[in-house]
Amino acid sequence: MSPNKQTVQDYMDGFRATDHDKILGCLTDDVVWVMPGAYHHEGKDAFDNEIENPNFKGKPLIKVFRMTEENDVVIAEGAVTCSFINGDVLDAVFCDVFEMRDTKIQKLTSYLMQIAINKP
């Protein structure tokens, strides 16, 4: 696995464990996280505040199906399942585009498509 892909793997592992230090250690200080139509965060502090979104509880189940790399860009495709605080469960697929600098994530653009919200 390339160093850039390893960083993305470590980042995903950090989210699976809700490990702020592990996630933040994968980022440049000037990191940008964009989810088109939803948010635009700049810097580690803004990123850190989004790791545990107040609309969700527990740890997400993240499955990465494929990682593709070209130059300093890693694209990860996968699925995520997580629980809302009201008890509903979100099932979604994602495509994350990681722009890397010196094996750290400098910019992340997240595309997320909800498949279903399951009611308990």
mmCIF file of C-alpha atoms in Angstrom:
data_model
loop_
_atom_site.group_PDB
_atom_site.id
_atom_site.type_symbol
_atom_site.label_atom_id
_atom_site.label_comp_id
_atom_site.label_asym_id
_atom_site.label_seq_id
_atom_site.Cartn_x
_atom_site.Cartn_y
_atom_site.Cartn_z
ATOM 1 C CA MET A 1 0.000 0.000 0.000
ATOM 2 C CA SER A 2 1.361 3.429 -0.911
ATOM 3 C CA PRO A 3 2.064 5.997 1.843
ATOM 4 C CA ASN A 4 -0.879 8.154 0.682
ATOM 5 C CA LYS A 5 -3.294 5.197 0.705
ATOM 6 C CA GLN A 6 -1.989 4.207 4.146
ATOM 7 C CA THR A 7 -2.818 7.688 5.432
ATOM 8 C CA VAL A 8 -6.362 7.368 4.064
ATOM 9 C CA GLN A 9 -6.647 3.914 5.659
ATOM 10 C CA ASP A 10 -5.473 5.335 8.995
ATOM 11 C CA TYR A 11 -7.996 8.172 8.637
ATOM 12 C CA MET A 12 -10.843 5.684 8.037
ATOM 13 C CA ASP A 13 -9.678 3.569 10.995
ATOM 14 C CA GLY A 14 -9.720 6.726 13.131
ATOM 15 C CA PHE A 15 -13.337 7.434 12.174
ATOM 16 C CA ARG A 16 -14.334 3.836 12.881
ATOM 17 C CA ALA A 17 -12.933 4.247 16.409
ATOM 18 C CA THR A 18 -13.922 7.919 16.858
ATOM 19 C CA ASP A 19 -10.232 8.563 17.566
ATOM 20 C CA HIS A 20 -9.750 12.309 17.181
ATOM 21 C CA ASP A 21 -5.954 12.195 17.573
ATOM 22 C CA LYS A 22 -5.586 9.497 14.921
ATOM 23 C CA ILE A 23 -7.782 11.400 12.464
ATOM 24 C CA LEU A 24 -6.157 14.778 13.113
ATOM 25 C CA GLY A 25 -2.706 13.209 12.745
ATOM 26 C CA CYS A 26 -3.579 12.407 9.128
ATOM 27 C CA LEU A 27 -4.297 16.055 8.260
ATOM 28 C CA THR A 28 -2.264 19.100 7.292
ATOM 29 C CA ASP A 29 -2.757 22.142 9.543
ATOM 30 C CA ASP A 30 -4.538 23.984 6.714
ATOM 31 C CA VAL A 31 -6.855 21.079 5.837
ATOM 32 C CA VAL A 32 -10.098 21.829 3.999
ATOM 33 C CA TRP A 33 -13.149 19.527 4.163
ATOM 34 C CA VAL A 34 -15.961 20.153 1.715
ATOM 35 C CA MET A 35 -19.248 18.339 1.319
ATOM 36 C CA PRO A 36 -20.842 20.165 -1.634
ATOM 37 C CA GLY A 37 -24.178 21.631 -0.631
ATOM 38 C CA ALA A 38 -23.676 20.805 3.052
ATOM 39 C CA TYR A 39 -20.525 22.395 4.501
ATOM 40 C CA HIS A 40 -17.048 23.831 3.974
ATOM 41 C CA HIS A 41 -14.625 23.525 6.913
ATOM 42 C CA GLU A 42 -11.129 24.983 7.033
ATOM 43 C CA GLY A 43 -8.432 24.042 9.541
ATOM 44 C CA LYS A 44 -8.003 21.241 12.050
ATOM 45 C CA ASP A 45 -10.269 22.828 14.684
ATOM 46 C CA ALA A 46 -13.231 22.999 12.305
ATOM 47 C CA PHE A 47 -12.488 19.459 11.135
ATOM 48 C CA ASP A 48 -12.263 18.222 14.729
ATOM 49 C CA ASN A 49 -15.684 19.691 15.535
ATOM 50 C CA GLU A 50 -17.265 17.642 12.725
ATOM 51 C CA ILE A 51 -15.769 14.275 13.719
ATOM 52 C CA GLU A 52 -18.588 13.679 16.173
ATOM 53 C CA ASN A 53 -21.576 15.305 14.498
ATOM 54 C CA PRO A 54 -24.259 16.076 17.121
ATOM 55 C CA ASN A 55 -26.968 14.525 14.913
ATOM 56 C CA PHE A 56 -25.418 11.059 15.286
ATOM 57 C CA LYS A 57 -24.547 8.702 18.131
ATOM 58 C CA GLY A 58 -22.125 5.837 18.434
ATOM 59 C CA LYS A 59 -19.429 4.809 16.006
ATOM 60 C CA PRO A 60 -20.046 4.607 12.267
ATOM 61 C CA LEU A 61 -19.649 1.363 10.347
ATOM 62 C CA ILE A 62 -17.432 2.269 7.381
ATOM 63 C CA LYS A 63 -16.641 -0.098 4.530
ATOM 64 C CA VAL A 64 -14.177 0.954 1.845
ATOM 65 C CA PHE A 65 -14.714 -0.958 -1.397
ATOM 66 C CA ARG A 66 -11.941 0.605 -3.442
ATOM 67 C CA MET A 67 -9.103 3.117 -3.191
ATOM 68 C CA THR A 68 -7.591 4.550 -6.330
ATOM 69 C CA GLU A 69 -4.541 6.801 -6.447
ATOM 70 C CA GLU A 70 -3.028 9.047 -9.058
ATOM 71 C CA ASN A 71 -0.267 11.510 -8.248
ATOM 72 C CA ASP A 72 -1.266 13.054 -4.897
ATOM 73 C CA VAL A 73 -4.994 12.229 -5.082
ATOM 74 C CA VAL A 74 -6.604 9.204 -3.429
ATOM 75 C CA ILE A 75 -10.245 8.375 -4.110
ATOM 76 C CA ALA A 76 -12.049 6.090 -1.667
ATOM 77 C CA GLU A 77 -15.425 4.575 -2.500
ATOM 78 C CA GLY A 78 -17.480 2.886 0.161
ATOM 79 C CA ALA A 79 -20.530 2.720 2.383
ATOM 80 C CA VAL A 80 -21.339 4.038 5.831
ATOM 81 C CA THR A 81 -24.003 3.097 8.336
ATOM 82 C CA CYS A 82 -24.604 5.163 11.454
ATOM 83 C CA SER A 83 -27.313 5.873 14.018
ATOM 84 C CA PHE A 84 -29.093 9.186 14.414
ATOM 85 C CA ILE A 85 -29.716 10.414 17.953
ATOM 86 C CA ASN A 86 -33.461 9.830 17.383
ATOM 87 C CA GLY A 87 -32.815 6.112 16.776
ATOM 88 C CA ASP A 88 -33.087 6.120 12.971
ATOM 89 C CA VAL A 89 -30.261 4.455 11.043
ATOM 90 C CA LEU A 90 -28.576 6.067 8.022
ATOM 91 C CA ASP A 91 -27.341 3.846 5.194
ATOM 92 C CA ALA A 92 -25.301 5.737 2.619
ATOM 93 C CA VAL A 93 -22.606 5.332 0.010
ATOM 94 C CA PHE A 94 -19.724 7.752 -0.387
ATOM 95 C CA CYS A 95 -16.945 8.817 -2.672
ATOM 96 C CA ASP A 96 -14.208 10.750 -0.870
ATOM 97 C CA VAL A 97 -11.559 12.611 -2.848
ATOM 98 C CA PHE A 98 -8.403 13.152 -0.784
ATOM 99 C CA GLU A 99 -5.855 15.682 -2.046
ATOM 100 C CA MET A 100 -2.576 14.874 -0.351
ATOM 101 C CA ARG A 101 0.512 16.899 0.559
ATOM 102 C CA ASP A 102 3.553 15.144 2.020
ATOM 103 C CA THR A 103 1.425 12.043 2.811
ATOM 104 C CA LYS A 104 -1.113 14.142 4.770
ATOM 105 C CA ILE A 105 -4.673 15.029 3.780
ATOM 106 C CA GLN A 106 -4.721 18.662 2.640
ATOM 107 C CA LYS A 107 -8.224 18.695 1.150
ATOM 108 C CA LEU A 108 -11.126 16.287 1.377
ATOM 109 C CA THR A 109 -14.188 16.519 -0.827
ATOM 110 C CA SER A 110 -16.906 14.133 0.361
ATOM 111 C CA TYR A 111 -19.779 13.057 -1.851
ATOM 112 C CA LEU A 112 -22.452 11.217 0.124
ATOM 113 C CA MET A 113 -25.647 9.642 -1.168
ATOM 114 C CA GLN A 114 -28.232 8.361 1.218
ATOM 115 C CA ILE A 115 -29.616 4.960 0.300
ATOM 116 C CA ALA A 116 -32.153 4.746 3.096
ATOM 117 C CA ILE A 117 -33.083 5.867 6.571
ATOM 118 C CA ASN A 118 -34.342 2.880 8.473
ATOM 119 C CA LYS A 119 -36.805 3.458 11.282
ATOM 120 C CA PRO A 120 -36.419 1.243 14.359
#
